[in-house]
């Protein structure tokens, strides 16, 4: 069966299970012909999923809350890394002195900006420093965090450590990692696989086979990391480089072959978002987006 999966933004190593599964013939084994869709905008894949134009989509779990719709079903987080706000060390004093800072981000809106600000606020609050909302300006610039930080931005919001964190090290950029562990929030630097409930109900076996194929692909990657990297370069036609090698190696550690559609695993994210006032979604309604 031909199936379409929309990724969340641009094709990158976070999508290795799909690339490897296609290249190694794992999806074909389950009679699945998979097509990856690269959207024009970050939310396009989710919209297409709800409209029934595609069968699957990947995106960060925060969007299950931000864009909640009763038709969404999460099959679970197949990928998780550290992430949040990437902050230049030499901008720390600016905040301490009450100066304004600029944060580059791929998505700037009331909800994502509120989350980004809260992460910054919590990080500095640990050191007794008060950050006010009027000190922080979010600028939508796409995902080139390191480029824009080198050009003057003080921080990058919505970064993934396996990608921008590794890139910062390669570029010699001295940064602070404002992530869940050192800042105190539920980690949502992950990617879920979403499906439309109507499609799932009508094609449960197909969805189960898709799920199995993704998990088998992750297991293959765990056992054959060099081959997985080869498949990535061959599929994307991207030129091999030391930076991408290191990004791929870091990313290969982020996949979970045992991912499940687990409400309790995602509940802390919902509770965090309710705590900072960006959603009123209740636990019972949220639970309908999961199988377990």
JSON list of C-alpha atoms in Angstrom, two decimals, residues 67-260:
[
{"chain": "A", "resi": 67, "resn": "UNK", "atom": "CA", "xyz": [-2.83, 22.21, 17.71]},
{"chain": "A", "resi": 68, "resn": "UNK", "atom": "CA", "xyz": [-5.02, 19.70, 19.58]},
{"chain": "A", "resi": 69, "resn": "UNK", "atom": "CA", "xyz": [-7.76, 18.15, 17.51]},
{"chain": "A", "resi": 70, "resn": "UNK", "atom": "CA", "xyz": [-9.92, 15.18, 18.46]},
{"chain": "A", "resi": 71, "resn": "UNK", "atom": "CA", "xyz": [-8.90, 13.49, 15.20]},
{"chain": "A", "resi": 72, "resn": "UNK", "atom": "CA", "xyz": [-5.22, 13.26, 16.23]},
{"chain": "A", "resi": 73, "resn": "UNK", "atom": "CA", "xyz": [-3.77, 9.97, 17.40]},
{"chain": "A", "resi": 74, "resn": "UNK", "atom": "CA", "xyz": [-0.15, 9.75, 18.55]},
{"chain": "A", "resi": 75, "resn": "UNK", "atom": "CA", "xyz": [1.59, 6.44, 18.03]},
{"chain": "A", "resi": 76, "resn": "UNK", "atom": "CA", "xyz": [4.34, 7.62, 20.38]},
{"chain": "A", "resi": 77, "resn": "UNK", "atom": "CA", "xyz": [7.72, 9.36, 20.37]},
{"chain": "A", "resi": 78, "resn": "UNK", "atom": "CA", "xyz": [10.16, 7.45, 18.20]},
{"chain": "A", "resi": 79, "resn": "UNK", "atom": "CA", "xyz": [12.87, 10.06, 18.78]},
{"chain": "A", "resi": 80, "resn": "UNK", "atom": "CA", "xyz": [13.94, 12.13, 21.81]},
{"chain": "A", "resi": 81, "resn": "UNK", "atom": "CA", "xyz": [16.90, 14.38, 22.46]},
{"chain": "A", "resi": 82, "resn": "UNK", "atom": "CA", "xyz": [17.90, 17.20, 24.77]},
{"chain": "A", "resi": 83, "resn": "UNK", "atom": "CA", "xyz": [16.68, 20.59, 23.69]},
{"chain": "A", "resi": 84, "resn": "UNK", "atom": "CA", "xyz": [15.06, 23.90, 24.46]},
{"chain": "A", "resi": 85, "resn": "UNK", "atom": "CA", "xyz": [16.99, 27.16, 24.24]},
{"chain": "A", "resi": 86, "resn": "UNK", "atom": "CA", "xyz": [20.60, 27.42, 23.08]},
{"chain": "A", "resi": 87, "resn": "UNK", "atom": "CA", "xyz": [22.14, 30.47, 24.77]},
{"chain": "A", "resi": 88, "resn": "UNK", "atom": "CA", "xyz": [25.43, 32.23, 24.06]},
{"chain": "A", "resi": 89, "resn": "UNK", "atom": "CA", "xyz": [27.54, 32.39, 27.22]},
{"chain": "A", "resi": 90, "resn": "UNK", "atom": "CA", "xyz": [28.67, 35.93, 26.52]},
{"chain": "A", "resi": 91, "resn": "UNK", "atom": "CA", "xyz": [25.01, 37.02, 26.51]},
{"chain": "A", "resi": 92, "resn": "UNK", "atom": "CA", "xyz": [24.52, 35.86, 30.10]},
{"chain": "A", "resi": 93, "resn": "UNK", "atom": "CA", "xyz": [25.78, 39.19, 31.44]},
{"chain": "A", "resi": 94, "resn": "UNK", "atom": "CA", "xyz": [23.38, 41.06, 29.19]},
{"chain": "A", "resi": 95, "resn": "UNK", "atom": "CA", "xyz": [20.45, 39.38, 30.89]},
{"chain": "A", "resi": 96, "resn": "UNK", "atom": "CA", "xyz": [22.00, 39.82, 34.32]},
{"chain": "A", "resi": 97, "resn": "UNK", "atom": "CA", "xyz": [22.35, 43.56, 33.62]},
{"chain": "A", "resi": 98, "resn": "UNK", "atom": "CA", "xyz": [18.74, 43.88, 32.46]},
{"chain": "A", "resi": 99, "resn": "UNK", "atom": "CA", "xyz": [19.60, 44.37, 28.80]},
{"chain": "A", "resi": 100, "resn": "UNK", "atom": "CA", "xyz": [17.45, 43.18, 25.91]},
{"chain": "A", "resi": 101, "resn": "UNK", "atom": "CA", "xyz": [18.24, 39.96, 24.06]},
{"chain": "A", "resi": 102, "resn": "UNK", "atom": "CA", "xyz": [17.21, 38.54, 20.69]},
{"chain": "A", "resi": 103, "resn": "UNK", "atom": "CA", "xyz": [16.19, 34.90, 20.27]},
{"chain": "A", "resi": 104, "resn": "UNK", "atom": "CA", "xyz": [16.17, 33.33, 16.82]},
{"chain": "A", "resi": 105, "resn": "UNK", "atom": "CA", "xyz": [13.45, 30.73, 16.28]},
{"chain": "A", "resi": 106, "resn": "UNK", "atom": "CA", "xyz": [11.85, 28.77, 13.43]},
{"chain": "A", "resi": 107, "resn": "UNK", "atom": "CA", "xyz": [8.33, 29.41, 14.75]},
{"chain": "A", "resi": 108, "resn": "UNK", "atom": "CA", "xyz": [7.31, 32.66, 16.42]},
{"chain": "A", "resi": 109, "resn": "UNK", "atom": "CA", "xyz": [3.79, 32.92, 17.79]},
{"chain": "A", "resi": 110, "resn": "UNK", "atom": "CA", "xyz": [2.12, 33.63, 21.12]},
{"chain": "A", "resi": 111, "resn": "UNK", "atom": "CA", "xyz": [2.30, 30.04, 22.32]},
{"chain": "A", "resi": 112, "resn": "UNK", "atom": "CA", "xyz": [5.82, 29.05, 21.27]},
{"chain": "A", "resi": 113, "resn": "UNK", "atom": "CA", "xyz": [7.21, 32.42, 22.39]},
{"chain": "A", "resi": 114, "resn": "UNK", "atom": "CA", "xyz": [5.61, 31.96, 25.81]},
{"chain": "A", "resi": 115, "resn": "UNK", "atom": "CA", "xyz": [7.26, 28.54, 26.17]},
{"chain": "A", "resi": 116, "resn": "UNK", "atom": "CA", "xyz": [10.64, 29.87, 25.05]},
{"chain": "A", "resi": 117, "resn": "UNK", "atom": "CA", "xyz": [10.45, 32.81, 27.43]},
{"chain": "A", "resi": 118, "resn": "UNK", "atom": "CA", "xyz": [9.47, 30.55, 30.34]},
{"chain": "A", "resi": 119, "resn": "UNK", "atom": "CA", "xyz": [12.53, 28.37, 29.76]},
{"chain": "A", "resi": 120, "resn": "UNK", "atom": "CA", "xyz": [14.78, 31.43, 29.78]},
{"chain": "A", "resi": 121, "resn": "UNK", "atom": "CA", "xyz": [13.02, 32.85, 32.83]},
{"chain": "A", "resi": 122, "resn": "UNK", "atom": "CA", "xyz": [13.36, 29.62, 34.80]},
{"chain": "A", "resi": 123, "resn": "UNK", "atom": "CA", "xyz": [17.02, 29.19, 33.93]},
{"chain": "A", "resi": 124, "resn": "UNK", "atom": "CA", "xyz": [18.01, 32.64, 35.17]},
{"chain": "A", "resi": 125, "resn": "UNK", "atom": "CA", "xyz": [15.67, 32.49, 38.16]},
{"chain": "A", "resi": 126, "resn": "UNK", "atom": "CA", "xyz": [17.86, 29.68, 39.53]},
{"chain": "A", "resi": 127, "resn": "UNK", "atom": "CA", "xyz": [20.65, 32.28, 39.80]},
{"chain": "A", "resi": 128, "resn": "UNK", "atom": "CA", "xyz": [18.38, 34.88, 41.35]},
{"chain": "A", "resi": 129, "resn": "UNK", "atom": "CA", "xyz": [18.12, 36.87, 38.11]},
{"chain": "A", "resi": 130, "resn": "UNK", "atom": "CA", "xyz": [14.73, 38.21, 37.04]},
{"chain": "A", "resi": 131, "resn": "UNK", "atom": "CA", "xyz": [13.99, 38.26, 33.32]},
{"chain": "A", "resi": 132, "resn": "UNK", "atom": "CA", "xyz": [11.03, 40.28, 32.05]},
{"chain": "A", "resi": 133, "resn": "UNK", "atom": "CA", "xyz": [9.09, 39.61, 28.87]},
{"chain": "A", "resi": 134, "resn": "UNK", "atom": "CA", "xyz": [9.98, 42.97, 27.37]},
{"chain": "A", "resi": 135, "resn": "UNK", "atom": "CA", "xyz": [13.68, 42.00, 27.54]},
{"chain": "A", "resi": 136, "resn": "UNK", "atom": "CA", "xyz": [13.25, 39.11, 25.12]},
{"chain": "A", "resi": 137, "resn": "UNK", "atom": "CA", "xyz": [12.51, 39.47, 21.40]},
{"chain": "A", "resi": 138, "resn": "UNK", "atom": "CA", "xyz": [11.79, 36.37, 19.32]},
{"chain": "A", "resi": 139, "resn": "UNK", "atom": "CA", "xyz": [12.72, 36.62, 15.64]},
{"chain": "A", "resi": 140, "resn": "UNK", "atom": "CA", "xyz": [11.45, 34.00, 13.15]},
{"chain": "A", "resi": 141, "resn": "UNK", "atom": "CA", "xyz": [14.46, 32.97, 11.07]},
{"chain": "A", "resi": 142, "resn": "UNK", "atom": "CA", "xyz": [14.08, 29.30, 10.27]},
{"chain": "A", "resi": 143, "resn": "UNK", "atom": "CA", "xyz": [16.21, 26.54, 11.78]},
{"chain": "A", "resi": 144, "resn": "UNK", "atom": "CA", "xyz": [19.66, 28.00, 11.16]},
{"chain": "A", "resi": 145, "resn": "UNK", "atom": "CA", "xyz": [20.19, 28.76, 14.84]},
{"chain": "A", "resi": 146, "resn": "UNK", "atom": "CA", "xyz": [23.99, 28.74, 14.76]},
{"chain": "A", "resi": 147, "resn": "UNK", "atom": "CA", "xyz": [24.20, 30.99, 11.70]},
{"chain": "A", "resi": 148, "resn": "UNK", "atom": "CA", "xyz": [21.93, 33.61, 13.24]},
{"chain": "A", "resi": 149, "resn": "UNK", "atom": "CA", "xyz": [23.60, 33.38, 16.65]},
{"chain": "A", "resi": 150, "resn": "UNK", "atom": "CA", "xyz": [26.98, 33.97, 15.01]},
{"chain": "A", "resi": 151, "resn": "UNK", "atom": "CA", "xyz": [25.45, 36.95, 13.24]},
{"chain": "A", "resi": 152, "resn": "UNK", "atom": "CA", "xyz": [24.25, 38.51, 16.49]},
{"chain": "A", "resi": 153, "resn": "UNK", "atom": "CA", "xyz": [21.29, 36.67, 18.01]},
{"chain": "A", "resi": 154, "resn": "UNK", "atom": "CA", "xyz": [21.79, 35.90, 21.70]},
{"chain": "A", "resi": 155, "resn": "UNK", "atom": "CA", "xyz": [19.98, 32.56, 21.71]},
{"chain": "A", "resi": 156, "resn": "UNK", "atom": "CA", "xyz": [18.19, 29.97, 19.61]},
{"chain": "A", "resi": 157, "resn": "UNK", "atom": "CA", "xyz": [14.81, 28.60, 20.64]},
{"chain": "A", "resi": 158, "resn": "UNK", "atom": "CA", "xyz": [13.54, 25.16, 19.63]},
{"chain": "A", "resi": 159, "resn": "UNK", "atom": "CA", "xyz": [16.97, 23.64, 19.20]},
{"chain": "A", "resi": 160, "resn": "UNK", "atom": "CA", "xyz": [17.74, 19.91, 19.27]},
{"chain": "A", "resi": 161, "resn": "UNK", "atom": "CA", "xyz": [21.05, 18.96, 20.89]},
{"chain": "A", "resi": 162, "resn": "UNK", "atom": "CA", "xyz": [21.85, 16.21, 18.37]},
{"chain": "A", "resi": 163, "resn": "UNK", "atom": "CA", "xyz": [21.76, 18.80, 15.61]},
{"chain": "A", "resi": 164, "resn": "UNK", "atom": "CA", "xyz": [22.35, 22.40, 16.69]},
{"chain": "A", "resi": 165, "resn": "UNK", "atom": "CA", "xyz": [24.17, 21.40, 19.88]},
{"chain": "A", "resi": 166, "resn": "UNK", "atom": "CA", "xyz": [26.70, 19.39, 17.85]},
{"chain": "A", "resi": 167, "resn": "UNK", "atom": "CA", "xyz": [26.93, 22.18, 15.28]},
{"chain": "A", "resi": 168, "resn": "UNK", "atom": "CA", "xyz": [27.68, 24.75, 18.00]},
{"chain": "A", "resi": 169, "resn": "UNK", "atom": "CA", "xyz": [30.60, 22.64, 19.16]},
{"chain": "A", "resi": 170, "resn": "UNK", "atom": "CA", "xyz": [31.95, 22.35, 15.61]},
{"chain": "A", "resi": 171, "resn": "UNK", "atom": "CA", "xyz": [31.69, 26.12, 15.18]},
{"chain": "A", "resi": 172, "resn": "UNK", "atom": "CA", "xyz": [33.44, 26.78, 18.50]},
{"chain": "A", "resi": 173, "resn": "UNK", "atom": "CA", "xyz": [30.41, 28.69, 19.78]},
{"chain": "A", "resi": 174, "resn": "UNK", "atom": "CA", "xyz": [30.48, 28.88, 23.58]},
{"chain": "A", "resi": 175, "resn": "UNK", "atom": "CA", "xyz": [26.91, 28.16, 24.65]},
{"chain": "A", "resi": 176, "resn": "UNK", "atom": "CA", "xyz": [24.65, 27.25, 27.53]},
{"chain": "A", "resi": 177, "resn": "UNK", "atom": "CA", "xyz": [22.14, 24.47, 27.00]},
{"chain": "A", "resi": 178, "resn": "UNK", "atom": "CA", "xyz": [18.82, 25.44, 28.58]},
{"chain": "A", "resi": 179, "resn": "UNK", "atom": "CA", "xyz": [17.19, 22.01, 28.53]},
{"chain": "A", "resi": 180, "resn": "UNK", "atom": "CA", "xyz": [14.75, 20.08, 30.67]},
{"chain": "A", "resi": 181, "resn": "UNK", "atom": "CA", "xyz": [17.40, 18.66, 32.98]},
{"chain": "A", "resi": 182, "resn": "UNK", "atom": "CA", "xyz": [19.08, 21.91, 33.99]},
{"chain": "A", "resi": 183, "resn": "UNK", "atom": "CA", "xyz": [16.12, 24.26, 33.72]},
{"chain": "A", "resi": 184, "resn": "UNK", "atom": "CA", "xyz": [13.19, 22.34, 35.17]},
{"chain": "A", "resi": 185, "resn": "UNK", "atom": "CA", "xyz": [10.49, 21.54, 32.62]},
{"chain": "A", "resi": 186, "resn": "UNK", "atom": "CA", "xyz": [9.03, 18.46, 30.95]},
{"chain": "A", "resi": 187, "resn": "UNK", "atom": "CA", "xyz": [11.13, 17.49, 27.94]},
{"chain": "A", "resi": 188, "resn": "UNK", "atom": "CA", "xyz": [9.32, 17.89, 24.64]},
{"chain": "A", "resi": 189, "resn": "UNK", "atom": "CA", "xyz": [12.38, 17.84, 22.36]},
{"chain": "A", "resi": 190, "resn": "UNK", "atom": "CA", "xyz": [11.08, 14.78, 20.60]},
{"chain": "A", "resi": 191, "resn": "UNK", "atom": "CA", "xyz": [9.19, 13.65, 17.53]},
{"chain": "A", "resi": 192, "resn": "UNK", "atom": "CA", "xyz": [5.90, 11.76, 17.60]},
{"chain": "A", "resi": 193, "resn": "UNK", "atom": "CA", "xyz": [4.29, 9.83, 14.80]},
{"chain": "A", "resi": 194, "resn": "UNK", "atom": "CA", "xyz": [0.74, 11.05, 14.26]},
{"chain": "A", "resi": 195, "resn": "UNK", "atom": "CA", "xyz": [-2.10, 9.42, 12.40]},
{"chain": "A", "resi": 196, "resn": "UNK", "atom": "CA", "xyz": [-5.68, 10.45, 11.75]},
{"chain": "A", "resi": 197, "resn": "UNK", "atom": "CA", "xyz": [-7.97, 8.39, 14.01]},
{"chain": "A", "resi": 198, "resn": "UNK", "atom": "CA", "xyz": [-10.37, 7.70, 11.18]},
{"chain": "A", "resi": 199, "resn": "UNK", "atom": "CA", "xyz": [-7.58, 6.23, 9.07]},
{"chain": "A", "resi": 200, "resn": "UNK", "atom": "CA", "xyz": [-6.28, 4.23, 12.03]},
{"chain": "A", "resi": 201, "resn": "UNK", "atom": "CA", "xyz": [-9.71, 2.77, 12.77]},
{"chain": "A", "resi": 202, "resn": "UNK", "atom": "CA", "xyz": [-10.25, 1.80, 9.15]},
{"chain": "A", "resi": 203, "resn": "UNK", "atom": "CA", "xyz": [-6.71, 0.52, 8.59]},
{"chain": "A", "resi": 204, "resn": "UNK", "atom": "CA", "xyz": [-5.55, -0.80, 11.96]},
{"chain": "A", "resi": 205, "resn": "UNK", "atom": "CA", "xyz": [-3.48, -3.65, 10.51]},
{"chain": "A", "resi": 206, "resn": "UNK", "atom": "CA", "xyz": [-1.72, -1.30, 8.11]},
{"chain": "A", "resi": 207, "resn": "UNK", "atom": "CA", "xyz": [-0.92, 1.08, 10.96]},
{"chain": "A", "resi": 208, "resn": "UNK", "atom": "CA", "xyz": [0.40, -1.79, 13.06]},
{"chain": "A", "resi": 209, "resn": "UNK", "atom": "CA", "xyz": [2.64, -2.88, 10.19]},
{"chain": "A", "resi": 210, "resn": "UNK", "atom": "CA", "xyz": [3.88, 0.66, 9.74]},
{"chain": "A", "resi": 211, "resn": "UNK", "atom": "CA", "xyz": [4.68, 0.78, 13.45]},
{"chain": "A", "resi": 212, "resn": "UNK", "atom": "CA", "xyz": [6.54, -2.55, 13.23]},
{"chain": "A", "resi": 213, "resn": "UNK", "atom": "CA", "xyz": [8.52, -1.39, 10.22]},
{"chain": "A", "resi": 214, "resn": "UNK", "atom": "CA", "xyz": [9.68, 1.79, 11.97]},
{"chain": "A", "resi": 215, "resn": "UNK", "atom": "CA", "xyz": [10.75, -0.19, 15.03]},
{"chain": "A", "resi": 216, "resn": "UNK", "atom": "CA", "xyz": [12.59, -2.77, 12.94]},
{"chain": "A", "resi": 217, "resn": "UNK", "atom": "CA", "xyz": [14.36, 0.07, 11.15]},
{"chain": "A", "resi": 218, "resn": "UNK", "atom": "CA", "xyz": [15.52, 1.50, 14.47]},
{"chain": "A", "resi": 219, "resn": "UNK", "atom": "CA", "xyz": [16.80, -1.90, 15.57]},
{"chain": "A", "resi": 220, "resn": "UNK", "atom": "CA", "xyz": [18.65, -2.22, 12.25]},
{"chain": "A", "resi": 221, "resn": "UNK", "atom": "CA", "xyz": [20.22, 1.22, 12.83]},
{"chain": "A", "resi": 222, "resn": "UNK", "atom": "CA", "xyz": [21.31, 0.23, 16.32]},
{"chain": "A", "resi": 223, "resn": "UNK", "atom": "CA", "xyz": [23.02, -2.85, 14.94]},
{"chain": "A", "resi": 224, "resn": "UNK", "atom": "CA", "xyz": [24.37, -1.24, 11.75]},
{"chain": "A", "resi": 225, "resn": "UNK", "atom": "CA", "xyz": [25.13, 2.44, 12.45]},
{"chain": "A", "resi": 226, "resn": "UNK", "atom": "CA", "xyz": [27.65, 2.79, 9.63]},
{"chain": "A", "resi": 227, "resn": "UNK", "atom": "CA", "xyz": [25.18, 1.38, 7.11]},
{"chain": "A", "resi": 228, "resn": "UNK", "atom": "CA", "xyz": [22.48, 3.71, 8.41]},
{"chain": "A", "resi": 229, "resn": "UNK", "atom": "CA", "xyz": [24.80, 6.66, 7.80]},
{"chain": "A", "resi": 230, "resn": "UNK", "atom": "CA", "xyz": [25.52, 5.39, 4.28]},
{"chain": "A", "resi": 231, "resn": "UNK", "atom": "CA", "xyz": [21.79, 5.18, 3.58]},
{"chain": "A", "resi": 232, "resn": "UNK", "atom": "CA", "xyz": [21.34, 8.75, 4.80]},
{"chain": "A", "resi": 233, "resn": "UNK", "atom": "CA", "xyz": [23.96, 10.19, 2.48]},
{"chain": "A", "resi": 234, "resn": "UNK", "atom": "CA", "xyz": [22.71, 8.12, -0.46]},
{"chain": "A", "resi": 235, "resn": "UNK", "atom": "CA", "xyz": [19.06, 9.07, 0.02]},
{"chain": "A", "resi": 236, "resn": "UNK", "atom": "CA", "xyz": [19.56, 12.79, 0.70]},
{"chain": "A", "resi": 237, "resn": "UNK", "atom": "CA", "xyz": [22.41, 13.25, -1.81]},
{"chain": "A", "resi": 238, "resn": "UNK", "atom": "CA", "xyz": [24.02, 15.39, 0.87]},
{"chain": "A", "resi": 239, "resn": "UNK", "atom": "CA", "xyz": [27.77, 15.79, 0.68]},
{"chain": "A", "resi": 240, "resn": "UNK", "atom": "CA", "xyz": [29.57, 13.81, 3.37]},
{"chain": "A", "resi": 241, "resn": "UNK", "atom": "CA", "xyz": [31.22, 15.99, 6.03]},
{"chain": "A", "resi": 242, "resn": "UNK", "atom": "CA", "xyz": [32.75, 15.72, 9.49]},
{"chain": "A", "resi": 243, "resn": "UNK", "atom": "CA", "xyz": [29.91, 17.83, 10.91]},
{"chain": "A", "resi": 244, "resn": "UNK", "atom": "CA", "xyz": [27.16, 15.67, 9.44]},
{"chain": "A", "resi": 245, "resn": "UNK", "atom": "CA", "xyz": [29.00, 12.51, 10.50]},
{"chain": "A", "resi": 246, "resn": "UNK", "atom": "CA", "xyz": [28.95, 13.75, 14.10]},
{"chain": "A", "resi": 247, "resn": "UNK", "atom": "CA", "xyz": [25.31, 14.84, 13.83]},
{"chain": "A", "resi": 248, "resn": "UNK", "atom": "CA", "xyz": [24.38, 11.41, 12.51]},
{"chain": "A", "resi": 249, "resn": "UNK", "atom": "CA", "xyz": [26.30, 9.65, 15.29]},
{"chain": "A", "resi": 250, "resn": "UNK", "atom": "CA", "xyz": [24.61, 11.81, 17.95]},
{"chain": "A", "resi": 251, "resn": "UNK", "atom": "CA", "xyz": [21.20, 11.27, 16.35]},
{"chain": "A", "resi": 252, "resn": "UNK", "atom": "CA", "xyz": [21.57, 7.50, 16.21]},
{"chain": "A", "resi": 253, "resn": "UNK", "atom": "CA", "xyz": [21.53, 7.51, 20.02]},
{"chain": "A", "resi": 254, "resn": "UNK", "atom": "CA", "xyz": [18.14, 9.25, 20.15]},
{"chain": "A", "resi": 255, "resn": "UNK", "atom": "CA", "xyz": [15.81, 6.62, 18.69]},
{"chain": "A", "resi": 256, "resn": "UNK", "atom": "CA", "xyz": [13.60, 4.28, 20.70]},
{"chain": "A", "resi": 257, "resn": "UNK", "atom": "CA", "xyz": [12.63, 0.94, 19.20]},
{"chain": "A", "resi": 258, "resn": "UNK", "atom": "CA", "xyz": [10.12, 0.38, 22.02]},
{"chain": "A", "resi": 259, "resn": "UNK", "atom": "CA", "xyz": [8.09, 3.57, 21.60]},
{"chain": "A", "resi": 260, "resn": "UNK", "atom": "CA", "xyz": [4.38, 3.26, 22.38]}
]
